[in-house]
Coordinates of C-alpha atoms and ligand atoms in Angstrom, one line a residue:
X1499 CA 2.3 -20.2 -10.2
X1500 CA 3.6 -18.5 -7.0
X1501 CA 3.0 -15.3 -5.2
X1502 CA 4.9 -12.5 -3.5
X1503 CA 3.4 -12.4 -0.1
X1504 CA 4.5 -10.8 3.2
X1505 CA 3.2 -8.5 5.9
X1506 CA 3.8 -5.2 7.5
X1507 CA 7.0 -5.2 9.7
X1508 CA 8.5 -2.8 12.2
X1509 CA 11.5 -0.9 11.2
X1510 CA 12.8 -0.6 14.8
X1511 CA 15.7 -3.0 14.4
X1512 CA 16.7 -1.7 10.9
X1513 CA 16.4 -2.7 7.3
X1514 CA 18.3 -6.0 7.1
X1515 CA 16.5 -7.2 10.2
X1516 CA 13.1 -6.8 8.4
X1517 CA 14.4 -8.9 5.5
X1518 CA 15.7 -11.6 7.8
X1519 CA 12.4 -11.6 9.7
X1520 CA 10.4 -12.0 6.5
X1521 CA 12.7 -14.9 5.4
X1522 CA 12.0 -16.5 8.8
X1523 CA 8.2 -15.9 8.2
X1524 CA 8.5 -17.7 4.9
X1525 CA 7.4 -14.6 2.8
X1526 CA 9.1 -12.8 0.0
X1527 CA 8.0 -9.1 0.3
X1528 CA 7.1 -6.8 3.1
X1529 CA 5.8 -3.4 4.0
X1530 CA 7.2 -1.0 6.6
X1531 CA 6.5 2.6 7.8
X1532 CA 9.1 5.0 6.5
X1533 CA 8.9 6.7 9.9
X1534 CA 7.0 6.4 13.2
X1535 CA 3.4 5.7 12.2
X1536 CA 2.2 8.6 14.4
X1537 CA 4.5 10.9 12.5
X1538 CA 7.6 12.4 13.9
X1539 CA 11.3 11.8 13.1
X1540 CA 12.4 9.2 10.7
X1541 CA 15.4 7.1 11.6
X1542 CA 18.4 7.8 9.4
X1543 CA 19.3 4.9 7.1
X1544 CA 22.6 3.2 7.8
X1545 CA 24.4 2.5 4.5
X1546 CA 25.7 -0.9 5.6
X1547 CA 22.3 -1.9 6.8
X1548 CA 20.7 -0.8 3.6
X1549 CA 23.2 -2.7 1.4
X1550 CA 22.8 -5.8 3.6
X1551 CA 19.0 -5.6 2.9
X1552 CA 19.5 -5.1 -0.8
X1553 CA 21.7 -8.2 -1.1
X1554 CA 19.2 -10.2 0.9
X1555 CA 16.4 -9.1 -1.4
X1556 CA 18.3 -10.3 -4.4
X1557 CA 19.6 -13.5 -2.8
X1558 CA 16.1 -14.5 -1.6
X1559 CA 14.4 -13.4 -4.8
X1560 CA 12.0 -11.0 -3.0
X1561 CA 9.4 -9.2 -4.9
X1562 CA 9.2 -5.4 -4.7
X1563 CA 8.8 -3.9 -1.2
X1564 CA 5.8 -1.6 -0.5
X1565 CA 6.8 1.1 2.0
X1566 CA 4.0 3.0 3.7
X1567 CA 3.9 6.7 4.3
X1568 CA 2.8 8.0 7.7
X1569 CA -0.9 8.0 8.6
X1570 CA -0.4 11.6 9.7
X1571 CA 0.6 12.8 6.3
X1572 CA -2.3 14.6 4.8
X1573 CA -1.3 16.3 1.6
X1574 CA -4.7 17.9 1.3
X1575 CA -5.3 19.1 4.8
X1576 CA -7.1 22.4 5.3
X1577 CA -4.7 23.5 7.9
X1578 CA -1.6 24.9 6.2
X1579 CA 0.9 23.7 8.8
X1580 CA -0.5 20.1 8.6
X1581 CA -0.2 20.3 4.8
X1582 CA 3.4 21.6 5.1
X1583 CA 4.3 18.8 7.4
X1584 CA 2.9 16.4 4.9
X1585 CA 4.9 17.9 2.1
X1586 CA 8.1 17.6 4.3
X1587 CA 7.3 13.9 5.0
X1588 CA 6.7 13.2 1.3
X1589 CA 10.0 14.8 0.3
X1590 CA 12.0 13.1 3.0
X1591 CA 10.4 9.7 2.3
X1592 CA 11.0 9.8 -1.4
X1593 CA 14.6 10.8 -0.8
X1594 CA 15.1 7.9 1.5
X1595 CA 13.3 5.5 -0.9
X1596 CA 16.0 6.2 -3.5
X1597 CA 18.4 4.3 -1.2
X1598 CA 16.4 1.2 -1.8
X1599 CA 15.8 1.7 -5.6
X1600 CA 13.2 -0.2 -7.5
X1601 CA 10.6 -0.4 -4.7
X1602 CA 7.3 1.2 -4.0
X1603 CA 6.1 3.9 -1.7
X1604 CA 2.4 3.8 -0.9
X1605 CA 0.4 6.5 0.9
X1606 CA -3.1 7.4 1.8
X1607 CA -4.1 10.2 -0.6
X1608 CA -5.6 12.3 2.2
X1609 CA -8.7 13.7 3.7
X1610 CA -10.1 17.0 2.3
X1611 CA -11.7 17.9 5.7
X1612 CA -14.6 19.8 4.2
X1613 CA -12.7 21.6 1.4
X1614 CA -14.4 19.3 -1.2
X1615 CA -13.1 16.4 -3.3
X1616 CA -12.0 18.6 -6.2
X1617 CA -9.8 20.8 -4.0
X1618 CA -8.4 17.8 -2.3
X1619 CA -7.5 16.2 -5.6
X1620 CA -5.8 19.3 -6.8
X1621 CA -3.7 19.6 -3.6
X1622 CA -2.6 15.9 -3.7
X1623 CA -1.6 16.1 -7.4
X1624 CA 0.2 19.4 -6.7
X1625 CA 2.2 17.8 -3.9
X1626 CA 3.2 15.0 -6.2
X1627 CA 4.2 17.4 -8.9
X1628 CA 6.5 19.1 -6.4
X1629 CA 8.5 16.0 -5.6
X1630 CA 8.2 13.4 -8.4
X1631 CA 11.4 13.4 -10.5
X1632 CA 11.9 11.9 -13.9
X1633 CA 15.1 10.1 -12.7
X1634 CA 13.7 8.6 -9.5
X1635 CA 13.7 4.9 -9.0
X1636 CA 10.5 4.6 -6.8
X1637 CA 7.0 4.1 -7.9
X1638 CA 4.6 6.1 -5.8
X1639 CA 1.3 4.3 -5.1
X1640 CA -2.0 5.9 -4.1
X1641 CA -3.9 3.6 -1.8
X1642 CA -7.6 2.8 -2.4
X1643 CA -9.5 4.0 0.6
X1644 CA -12.7 2.9 2.5
X1645 CA -14.2 6.4 2.0
X1646 CA -14.4 7.1 5.7
X1647 CA -15.3 10.7 6.5
X1648 CA -13.7 13.0 3.9
X1649 CA -11.1 10.5 2.8
X1650 CA -10.2 10.8 -0.9
X1651 CA -9.7 7.6 -2.8
X1652 CA -12.9 5.7 -1.9
X1653 CA -13.9 5.8 -5.6
X1654 CA -11.6 4.6 -8.4
X1655 CA -12.5 7.8 -10.2
X1656 CA -10.9 10.0 -7.6
X1657 CA -7.6 8.1 -7.9
X1658 CA -7.8 8.5 -11.7
X1659 CA -8.4 12.2 -11.4
X1660 CA -5.3 12.6 -9.2
X1661 CA -3.2 10.6 -11.7
X1662 CA -4.6 12.7 -14.6
X1663 CA -3.2 15.8 -12.9
X1664 CA 0.3 14.4 -12.3
X1665 CA 3.0 15.6 -14.6
X1666 CA 4.9 12.3 -14.4
X1667 CA 2.1 9.7 -14.5
X1668 CA 4.7 7.0 -15.2
X1669 CA 5.9 7.3 -11.6
X1670 CA 2.5 6.8 -10.1
X1671 CA 0.4 3.7 -9.5
X1672 CA -2.2 2.3 -7.2
X1673 CA -2.2 -0.1 -4.3
X1674 CA -5.5 -1.9 -3.9
X1675 CA -6.4 -2.6 -0.3
X1676 CA -9.0 -5.4 -0.3
X1677 CA -10.6 -4.3 3.0
X1678 CA -10.8 -0.7 1.9
X1679 CA -12.2 -1.4 -1.5
X1680 CA -14.8 -3.7 0.0
X1681 CA -15.7 -1.2 2.7
X1682 CA -16.0 1.5 -0.1
X1683 CA -18.7 -0.6 -1.7
X1684 CA -17.0 -2.7 -4.3
X1685 CA -18.2 -6.2 -4.0
X1686 CA -15.0 -8.3 -4.2
X1687 CA -16.8 -11.4 -2.9
X1688 CA -19.9 -11.3 -5.2
X1689 CA -18.4 -9.8 -8.3
X1690 CA -14.6 -9.9 -8.4
X1691 CA -14.4 -9.8 -12.2
X1692 CA -16.8 -6.8 -12.2
X1693 CA -14.7 -4.9 -9.7
X1694 CA -11.5 -5.6 -11.5
X1695 CA -13.2 -4.7 -14.8
X1696 CA -14.3 -1.4 -13.2
X1697 CA -10.7 -0.8 -11.9
X1698 CA -9.4 -1.5 -15.4
X1699 CA -12.0 0.8 -17.1
X1700 CA -11.5 3.7 -14.7
X1701 CA -7.8 3.5 -13.7
X1702 CA -6.2 0.7 -15.8
X1703 CA -4.9 -2.5 -14.4
X1704 CA -1.5 -1.6 -15.7
X1705 CA -1.4 1.0 -12.9
X1706 CA -2.0 -1.6 -10.2
X1707 CA 1.3 -2.4 -8.6
X1708 CA 0.5 -3.9 -5.2
X1709 CA -2.3 -5.2 -2.9
X1710 CA -3.0 -4.8 0.8
X1711 CA -4.5 -8.2 1.5
X1712 CA -7.0 -8.0 4.3
X1713 CA -10.3 -9.3 5.3
X1714 CA -12.9 -6.8 6.7
X1715 CA -14.8 -6.7 9.9
X1716 CA -17.7 -4.9 8.2
X1717 CA -20.1 -5.3 5.4
X1718 CA -19.4 -4.1 1.8
X1719 CA -20.2 -0.4 1.6
X1720 CA -19.8 0.2 5.4
X1721 CA -17.0 2.9 4.9
X1722 CA -15.5 1.7 8.2
X1723 CA -12.0 0.5 7.5
X1724 CA -11.5 -2.2 10.2
X1725 CA -9.2 -4.9 9.0
X1726 CA -9.8 -8.6 9.9
X1727 CA -7.8 -11.8 9.8
X1728 CA -8.0 -13.6 6.5
X1729 CA -11.2 -15.7 6.4
X1730 CA -12.6 -14.3 9.7
X1731 CA -14.2 -11.3 8.1
X1732 CA -17.1 -10.4 5.8
X1733 CA -15.0 -10.9 2.6
X1734 CA -14.3 -14.5 3.5
X1735 CA -11.6 -17.0 2.7
X1736 CA -13.1 -18.2 -0.6
X1737 CA -13.3 -14.7 -2.1
X1738 CA -9.8 -13.9 -0.8
X1739 CA -8.5 -17.1 -2.4
X1740 CA -10.1 -16.1 -5.8
X1741 CA -8.4 -12.7 -5.5
X1742 CA -5.0 -14.1 -4.9
X1743 CA -5.4 -16.6 -7.8
X1744 CA -6.9 -14.1 -10.2
X1745 CA -5.0 -14.0 -13.5
X1746 CA -5.0 -10.2 -13.6
X1747 CA -3.2 -10.0 -10.3
X1748 CA -0.4 -12.4 -10.8
X1749 CA 3.1 -11.2 -10.0
X1750 CA 2.0 -8.3 -7.7
X1751 CA 3.2 -8.1 -4.1
X1752 CA 0.4 -8.9 -1.6
X1753 CA 0.9 -7.3 1.8
X1754 CA -1.0 -8.5 4.9
X1755 CA -2.2 -5.8 7.2
X1756 CA -4.4 -8.1 9.3
X1757 CA -4.7 -7.8 13.1
X1758 CA -2.1 -10.6 13.9
X1759 CA 0.9 -11.3 16.0
X1760 CA 3.9 -13.0 14.3
X1761 CA 2.5 -16.5 14.6
X1762 CA -0.7 -15.3 12.9
X1763 CA 1.2 -13.7 10.1
X1764 CA 3.3 -16.8 9.5
X1765 CA 0.1 -18.8 9.4
X1766 CA -1.5 -16.5 6.9
X1767 CA 1.6 -16.4 4.7
X1768 CA 1.6 -20.1 4.5
X1769 CA -2.2 -20.3 4.0
X1770 CA -1.9 -18.0 0.9
X1771 CA 1.1 -19.9 -0.4
X1772 CA -0.9 -23.2 -0.1
X1773 CA -3.5 -21.8 -2.4
X1774 CA -0.8 -21.8 -5.1
X1775 CA 0.3 -25.4 -4.7
Ligands
FE2534 FE1 -2.7 2.1 4.3
FE2535 FE1 -3.9 -0.7 3.6
ZN2536 ZN1 -7.1 0.3 6.5

């Protein structure tokens, strides 16, 4: 048994550079922002850089990459300009993802900012229906959220409702963030089988394509969304180990979004790999 494990990397030095960095870190997948995390302009992809990354991914037998949409993208914003900006980002990001076919694009469903969950869900599904195409080579992932404020996606049911309203459900999946799910009130430490069973019942485990692998600074149900280093938070090392080794989660990419520097990421990547040896 082995695992696809990696962390979030900066795209500043280009695509191949991220691949090389992850090889140096000892991992075999990674995440990156498709644009500046605070929004704004996305760097144009250089064809040579992209093809260099694609051959590295194949040569090093990487698992699928999990790109992350901008935090500022809110497809269900009440403000029309904010919503339009989000639609522009989604369209641009999905076009760019086609240059690295076969990978995933994960995003935060959005915050309904008082419009209500139902309206939010309709707006998110509507946005996806505008830009998902039958011939695209990217799987779009809705991230499970902590349920902070008016965030949508803190309940599995909300993600299911979005997927139910998408015309091309085959292009959509879910990325499970362990910190978020825990903060949302799902007890990953005390009842992992129960939580995964609930995920399967409500969404379907076949729709789970990736994990964000984080510990949490806060208690289960806190709705805070503050990530912690593996084993230093409230979920704890033992529970995280059981998650990584769970039979239902084998073969999926695990992305660390823990508060670490490079040395810390390298250490966590090796810690997780050691669980498999
Ligand atoms: Fe995220
Ligand atoms: Fe996350
Ligand atoms: Zn988070």
